[in-house]
Amino acid sequence: MLSLYTGKGVTPVIVILFFLSALYSLYRKSKLSINLNFLFIYIFLAYYLLLTVIFTQDLLVMTSKFILFPIFVYYTIPKNINGVIRILSIFKSFIGFTAIFGLYEYMQHFNLMVNFVKIDAVKWIQTMNLNSLYYPSSIFLHYTYFAYVLLLAFILVIVIPYKNRVLNLVYKTLIAISIFLTQSRIVWIAFGVILILSFILNRHGILTYRKLSVIVFILIIVVSLCLYFDVFAFISNYIGLRFSSLYRYGMADGSLGQRIGTLRNWGNYLDSDTIKAIIGSGFGGVNNYLSTYSFFNGYTTADSTVTSFLIDTGVIGLFIFLLSMFQILVIVVKGKGIFRELALYTIVASSIVSLTIDFWANYVILHIFYVVIICAFIGMRLTKQEK
């Protein structure tokens, strides 16, 4: 964790962890089997790796992020259902604590992480600590990353709820409030989609008169409190300001301009360097692209996984990646049980959020994503084997 926030030795740490986990796996005589159901993912990674070698980009970093890191995560996850649920429950609790820290941070308008972070992300925290309009980021260095992690936590509590109903309700409320306060528009949208998807997939149970009475009673209390404290007006203004800025400023809006504008400039890139635009430029190629085609001068991140993949792997690589996503969705749709839901929600949420978040820019987010999605597929496989 220290290396993640200091920026020193992150890649060597991942390589060392990979080899340690591989040695432990050999000791336990467990195998890392190649599942042909993920064939297009393997082809995509092989293509990405080949481009990186050809164009002499940072091969070690690419390998650590896309190959060694997920394999390390796979090795560390128990290969039984109870073990998988235990790992996910630990992450769920961990994110709950970061949400509490985020609420404290929001109330103080100050992030204590400014004293520990030594990488470029500290500049954002420093800016926020002096800004009257505050976006909490907890330990995740940026509000969009924090919001995405909270979204994963909400998915986890839907799929693997606490046995205590009160605790479950408190946790959901904590996460929902925290997501609201982060002010991440794309995560708000993804959150709404997950709620709708969850409602559609879980329309079971009989709504008895007693249950209906309790729901109505709770709603009356909540609505009354909201009206008394003028919460609805606050929420309306809060959300309205975030979305209205897109219409007021258009491409001059920092978020919209950098993401949409930088992606739109790909057309100029296609005209000037057609071959690389089509076949890709390897891992890190997006950095060279940004030096010329970033919508705002001086920006060093595309702030979009889609843009990063398009530049790094070209039209061909992005097409292969989309094929792999389709293949994975077919596997998920055929699955059963809670892990099927976990995989589906995570893929849908991550796909939406990837439009405005570059997952590969933050190792902490990447680790949490790998744990959740790999646990989901291990759980699906174990559930199928039991039947």
Tab-separated table of N, CA and C in Angstrom, residues 48-131:
chain	number	residue	atom	x	y	z
A	48	TYR	N	-2.165	-6.723	-27.504
A	48	TYR	CA	-1.694	-5.562	-26.739
A	48	TYR	C	-0.204	-5.716	-26.408
A	49	LEU	N	0.157	-6.911	-25.974
A	49	LEU	CA	1.549	-7.198	-25.619
A	49	LEU	C	2.464	-7.087	-26.841
A	50	LEU	N	2.008	-7.612	-27.976
A	50	LEU	CA	2.794	-7.560	-29.209
A	50	LEU	C	3.038	-6.114	-29.642
A	51	LEU	N	1.988	-5.293	-29.589
A	51	LEU	CA	2.128	-3.877	-29.948
A	51	LEU	C	3.117	-3.175	-29.026
A	52	THR	N	3.033	-3.511	-27.751
A	52	THR	CA	3.922	-2.887	-26.767
A	52	THR	C	5.376	-3.240	-27.044
A	53	VAL	N	5.622	-4.495	-27.431
A	53	VAL	CA	6.987	-4.927	-27.765
A	53	VAL	C	7.471	-4.228	-29.037
A	54	ILE	N	6.625	-4.169	-30.050
A	54	ILE	CA	7.007	-3.583	-31.342
A	54	ILE	C	7.342	-2.100	-31.215
A	55	PHE	N	6.495	-1.384	-30.473
A	55	PHE	CA	6.679	0.067	-30.385
A	55	PHE	C	7.482	0.484	-29.155
A	56	THR	N	8.134	-0.495	-28.519
A	56	THR	CA	9.065	-0.265	-27.395
A	56	THR	C	8.492	0.657	-26.327
A	57	GLN	N	7.242	0.435	-25.964
A	57	GLN	CA	6.664	1.164	-24.843
A	57	GLN	C	7.060	0.437	-23.552
A	58	ASP	N	6.468	0.803	-22.445
A	58	ASP	CA	6.860	0.235	-21.156
A	58	ASP	C	6.286	-1.169	-20.983
A	59	LEU	N	7.045	-2.160	-21.415
A	59	LEU	CA	6.588	-3.551	-21.415
A	59	LEU	C	6.335	-4.071	-20.008
A	60	LEU	N	7.221	-3.752	-19.062
A	60	LEU	CA	7.101	-4.282	-17.708
A	60	LEU	C	5.844	-3.764	-17.017
A	61	VAL	N	5.547	-2.477	-17.177
A	61	VAL	CA	4.352	-1.900	-16.551
A	61	VAL	C	3.096	-2.512	-17.157
A	62	MET	N	3.086	-2.648	-18.484
A	62	MET	CA	1.934	-3.241	-19.162
A	62	MET	C	1.699	-4.665	-18.679
A	63	THR	N	2.776	-5.453	-18.625
A	63	THR	CA	2.678	-6.846	-18.187
A	63	THR	C	2.199	-6.944	-16.746
A	64	SER	N	2.693	-6.057	-15.894
A	64	SER	CA	2.311	-6.110	-14.479
A	64	SER	C	0.842	-5.764	-14.282
A	65	LYS	N	0.344	-4.765	-15.018
A	65	LYS	CA	-1.042	-4.326	-14.837
A	65	LYS	C	-2.063	-5.294	-15.425
A	66	PHE	N	-1.777	-5.813	-16.603
A	66	PHE	CA	-2.771	-6.592	-17.338
A	66	PHE	C	-2.608	-8.103	-17.214
A	67	ILE	N	-1.438	-8.570	-16.819
A	67	ILE	CA	-1.202	-10.014	-16.762
A	67	ILE	C	-0.817	-10.484	-15.357
A	68	LEU	N	0.278	-9.956	-14.819
A	68	LEU	CA	0.767	-10.427	-13.521
A	68	LEU	C	-0.178	-10.073	-12.381
A	69	PHE	N	-0.707	-8.849	-12.396
A	69	PHE	CA	-1.585	-8.398	-11.309
A	69	PHE	C	-2.851	-9.259	-11.207
A	70	PRO	N	-3.606	-9.456	-12.312
A	70	PRO	CA	-4.800	-10.304	-12.204
A	70	PRO	C	-4.489	-11.757	-11.852
A	71	ILE	N	-3.347	-12.277	-12.339
A	71	ILE	CA	-2.969	-13.652	-11.983
A	71	ILE	C	-2.667	-13.743	-10.493
A	72	PHE	N	-1.967	-12.732	-9.962
A	72	PHE	CA	-1.690	-12.685	-8.523
A	72	PHE	C	-2.992	-12.685	-7.723
A	73	VAL	N	-3.957	-11.868	-8.160
A	73	VAL	CA	-5.257	-11.813	-7.478
A	73	VAL	C	-5.936	-13.177	-7.536
A	74	TYR	N	-5.881	-13.822	-8.696
A	74	TYR	CA	-6.491	-15.147	-8.852
A	74	TYR	C	-5.892	-16.146	-7.872
A	75	TYR	N	-4.582	-16.134	-7.738
A	75	TYR	CA	-3.897	-17.062	-6.835
A	75	TYR	C	-4.302	-16.843	-5.375
A	76	THR	N	-4.575	-15.594	-5.002
A	76	THR	CA	-4.842	-15.274	-3.595
A	76	THR	C	-6.298	-15.495	-3.186
A	77	ILE	N	-7.155	-15.796	-4.142
A	77	ILE	CA	-8.571	-16.015	-3.829
A	77	ILE	C	-8.816	-17.500	-3.553
A	78	PRO	N	-9.469	-17.842	-2.435
A	78	PRO	CA	-9.768	-19.247	-2.120
A	78	PRO	C	-10.625	-19.875	-3.216
A	79	LYS	N	-10.454	-21.151	-3.438
A	79	LYS	CA	-11.193	-21.838	-4.502
A	79	LYS	C	-12.362	-22.635	-3.924
A	80	ASN	N	-13.067	-22.020	-2.979
A	80	ASN	CA	-14.312	-22.576	-2.453
A	80	ASN	C	-15.278	-21.424	-2.233
A	81	ILE	N	-16.572	-21.710	-2.292
A	81	ILE	CA	-17.581	-20.647	-2.269
A	81	ILE	C	-17.531	-19.834	-0.983
A	82	ASN	N	-17.396	-20.503	0.157
A	82	ASN	CA	-17.337	-19.775	1.431
A	82	ASN	C	-16.130	-18.834	1.481
A	83	GLY	N	-15.006	-19.306	0.936
A	83	GLY	CA	-13.803	-18.474	0.907
A	83	GLY	C	-13.976	-17.254	0.021
A	84	VAL	N	-14.631	-17.444	-1.123
A	84	VAL	CA	-14.880	-16.330	-2.048
A	84	VAL	C	-15.784	-15.292	-1.387
A	85	ILE	N	-16.848	-15.768	-0.748
A	85	ILE	CA	-17.769	-14.851	-0.067
A	85	ILE	C	-17.063	-14.119	1.065
A	86	ARG	N	-16.175	-14.819	1.763
A	86	ARG	CA	-15.427	-14.185	2.859
A	86	ARG	C	-14.543	-13.046	2.335
A	87	ILE	N	-13.859	-13.283	1.215
A	87	ILE	CA	-13.010	-12.240	0.614
A	87	ILE	C	-13.855	-11.027	0.226
A	88	LEU	N	-14.984	-11.273	-0.432
A	88	LEU	CA	-15.856	-10.178	-0.858
A	88	LEU	C	-16.433	-9.431	0.340
A	89	SER	N	-16.744	-10.157	1.406
A	89	SER	CA	-17.272	-9.525	2.618
A	89	SER	C	-16.225	-8.625	3.267
A	90	ILE	N	-14.971	-9.060	3.234
A	90	ILE	CA	-13.880	-8.236	3.775
A	90	ILE	C	-13.764	-6.938	2.986
A	91	PHE	N	-13.817	-7.047	1.665
A	91	PHE	CA	-13.735	-5.848	0.826
A	91	PHE	C	-14.943	-4.946	1.049
A	92	LYS	N	-16.105	-5.561	1.240
A	92	LYS	CA	-17.322	-4.782	1.496
A	92	LYS	C	-17.180	-3.979	2.781
A	93	SER	N	-16.679	-4.607	3.826
A	93	SER	CA	-16.465	-3.914	5.104
A	93	SER	C	-15.398	-2.831	4.974
A	94	PHE	N	-14.329	-3.151	4.245
A	94	PHE	CA	-13.245	-2.186	4.042
A	94	PHE	C	-13.762	-0.923	3.355
A	95	ILE	N	-14.560	-1.106	2.299
A	95	ILE	CA	-15.096	0.047	1.578
A	95	ILE	C	-16.065	0.822	2.461
A	96	GLY	N	-16.788	0.106	3.338
A	96	GLY	CA	-17.675	0.785	4.283
A	96	GLY	C	-16.908	1.742	5.180
A	97	PHE	N	-15.751	1.304	5.662
A	97	PHE	CA	-14.916	2.181	6.503
A	97	PHE	C	-14.385	3.377	5.707
A	98	THR	N	-14.037	3.147	4.440
A	98	THR	CA	-13.562	4.274	3.625
A	98	THR	C	-14.695	5.257	3.351
A	99	ALA	N	-15.936	4.749	3.301
A	99	ALA	CA	-17.088	5.635	3.120
A	99	ALA	C	-17.284	6.519	4.348
A	100	ILE	N	-17.108	5.931	5.535
A	100	ILE	CA	-17.204	6.711	6.778
A	100	ILE	C	-16.118	7.780	6.807
A	101	PHE	N	-14.907	7.382	6.409
A	101	PHE	CA	-13.803	8.341	6.332
A	101	PHE	C	-14.131	9.448	5.330
A	102	GLY	N	-14.781	9.066	4.220
A	102	GLY	CA	-15.178	10.042	3.207
A	102	GLY	C	-16.200	11.036	3.726
A	103	LEU	N	-17.150	10.562	4.546
A	103	LEU	CA	-18.140	11.467	5.143
A	103	LEU	C	-17.470	12.451	6.094
A	104	TYR	N	-16.551	11.945	6.899
A	104	TYR	CA	-15.793	12.820	7.808
A	104	TYR	C	-15.001	13.847	7.005
A	105	GLU	N	-14.375	13.372	5.934
A	105	GLU	CA	-13.595	14.264	5.067
A	105	GLU	C	-14.487	15.360	4.486
A	106	TYR	N	-15.688	14.969	4.028
A	106	TYR	CA	-16.606	15.943	3.423
A	106	TYR	C	-17.031	16.999	4.436
A	107	MET	N	-17.321	16.560	5.655
A	107	MET	CA	-17.739	17.513	6.696
A	107	MET	C	-16.608	18.460	7.080
A	108	GLN	N	-15.370	17.955	7.035
A	108	GLN	CA	-14.212	18.784	7.377
A	108	GLN	C	-13.697	19.583	6.174
A	109	HIS	N	-14.106	19.174	4.981
A	109	HIS	CA	-13.574	19.764	3.739
A	109	HIS	C	-12.045	19.699	3.733
A	110	PHE	N	-11.541	18.564	4.172
A	110	PHE	CA	-10.089	18.389	4.224
A	110	PHE	C	-9.774	16.900	4.196
A	111	ASN	N	-8.870	16.502	3.292
A	111	ASN	CA	-8.474	15.101	3.175
A	111	ASN	C	-7.101	14.904	3.802
A	112	LEU	N	-7.057	14.093	4.847
A	112	LEU	CA	-5.802	13.847	5.562
A	112	LEU	C	-4.766	13.131	4.706
A	113	MET	N	-5.209	12.507	3.602
A	113	MET	CA	-4.284	11.781	2.737
A	113	MET	C	-3.253	12.703	2.094
A	114	VAL	N	-3.503	13.993	2.135
A	114	VAL	CA	-2.552	14.956	1.569
A	114	VAL	C	-1.185	14.851	2.246
A	115	ASN	N	-1.181	14.334	3.470
A	115	ASN	CA	0.072	14.201	4.226
A	115	ASN	C	0.851	12.935	3.879
A	116	PHE	N	0.211	12.014	3.151
A	116	PHE	CA	0.844	10.719	2.885
A	116	PHE	C	1.111	10.451	1.402
A	117	VAL	N	0.321	11.057	0.536
A	117	VAL	CA	0.439	10.792	-0.899
A	117	VAL	C	1.603	11.573	-1.495
A	118	LYS	N	2.456	10.881	-2.239
A	118	LYS	CA	3.640	11.515	-2.833
A	118	LYS	C	3.608	11.514	-4.360
A	119	ILE	N	2.545	10.976	-4.954
A	119	ILE	CA	2.449	10.952	-6.413
A	119	ILE	C	1.667	12.175	-6.889
A	120	ASP	N	1.525	12.330	-8.215
A	120	ASP	CA	0.903	13.529	-8.780
A	120	ASP	C	-0.529	13.746	-8.308
A	121	ALA	N	-1.201	12.659	-7.902
A	121	ALA	CA	-2.591	12.772	-7.456
A	121	ALA	C	-2.742	13.701	-6.259
A	122	VAL	N	-1.665	13.955	-5.532
A	122	VAL	CA	-1.731	14.832	-4.363
A	122	VAL	C	-2.128	16.249	-4.763
A	123	LYS	N	-1.863	16.629	-6.016
A	123	LYS	CA	-2.211	17.977	-6.479
A	123	LYS	C	-3.723	18.190	-6.445
A	124	TRP	N	-4.461	17.137	-6.811
A	124	TRP	CA	-5.922	17.228	-6.765
A	124	TRP	C	-6.401	17.390	-5.324
A	125	ILE	N	-5.831	16.610	-4.415
A	125	ILE	CA	-6.212	16.691	-3.003
A	125	ILE	C	-5.897	18.074	-2.448
A	126	GLN	N	-4.752	18.617	-2.800
A	126	GLN	CA	-4.371	19.958	-2.348
A	126	GLN	C	-5.353	21.006	-2.858
A	127	THR	N	-5.783	20.847	-4.109
A	127	THR	CA	-6.754	21.780	-4.690
A	127	THR	C	-8.083	21.699	-3.964
A	128	MET	N	-8.541	20.471	-3.705
A	128	MET	CA	-9.814	20.276	-3.022
A	128	MET	C	-9.788	20.839	-1.603
A	129	ASN	N	-8.675	20.662	-0.913
A	129	ASN	CA	-8.576	21.139	0.472
A	129	ASN	C	-8.712	22.653	0.578
A	130	LEU	N	-8.531	23.346	-0.541
A	130	LEU	CA	-8.638	24.808	-0.548
A	130	LEU	C	-9.872	25.289	-1.298
A	131	ASN	N	-10.716	24.337	-1.722
A	131	ASN	CA	-11.870	24.669	-2.554
A	131	ASN	C	-13.154	24.652	-1.729
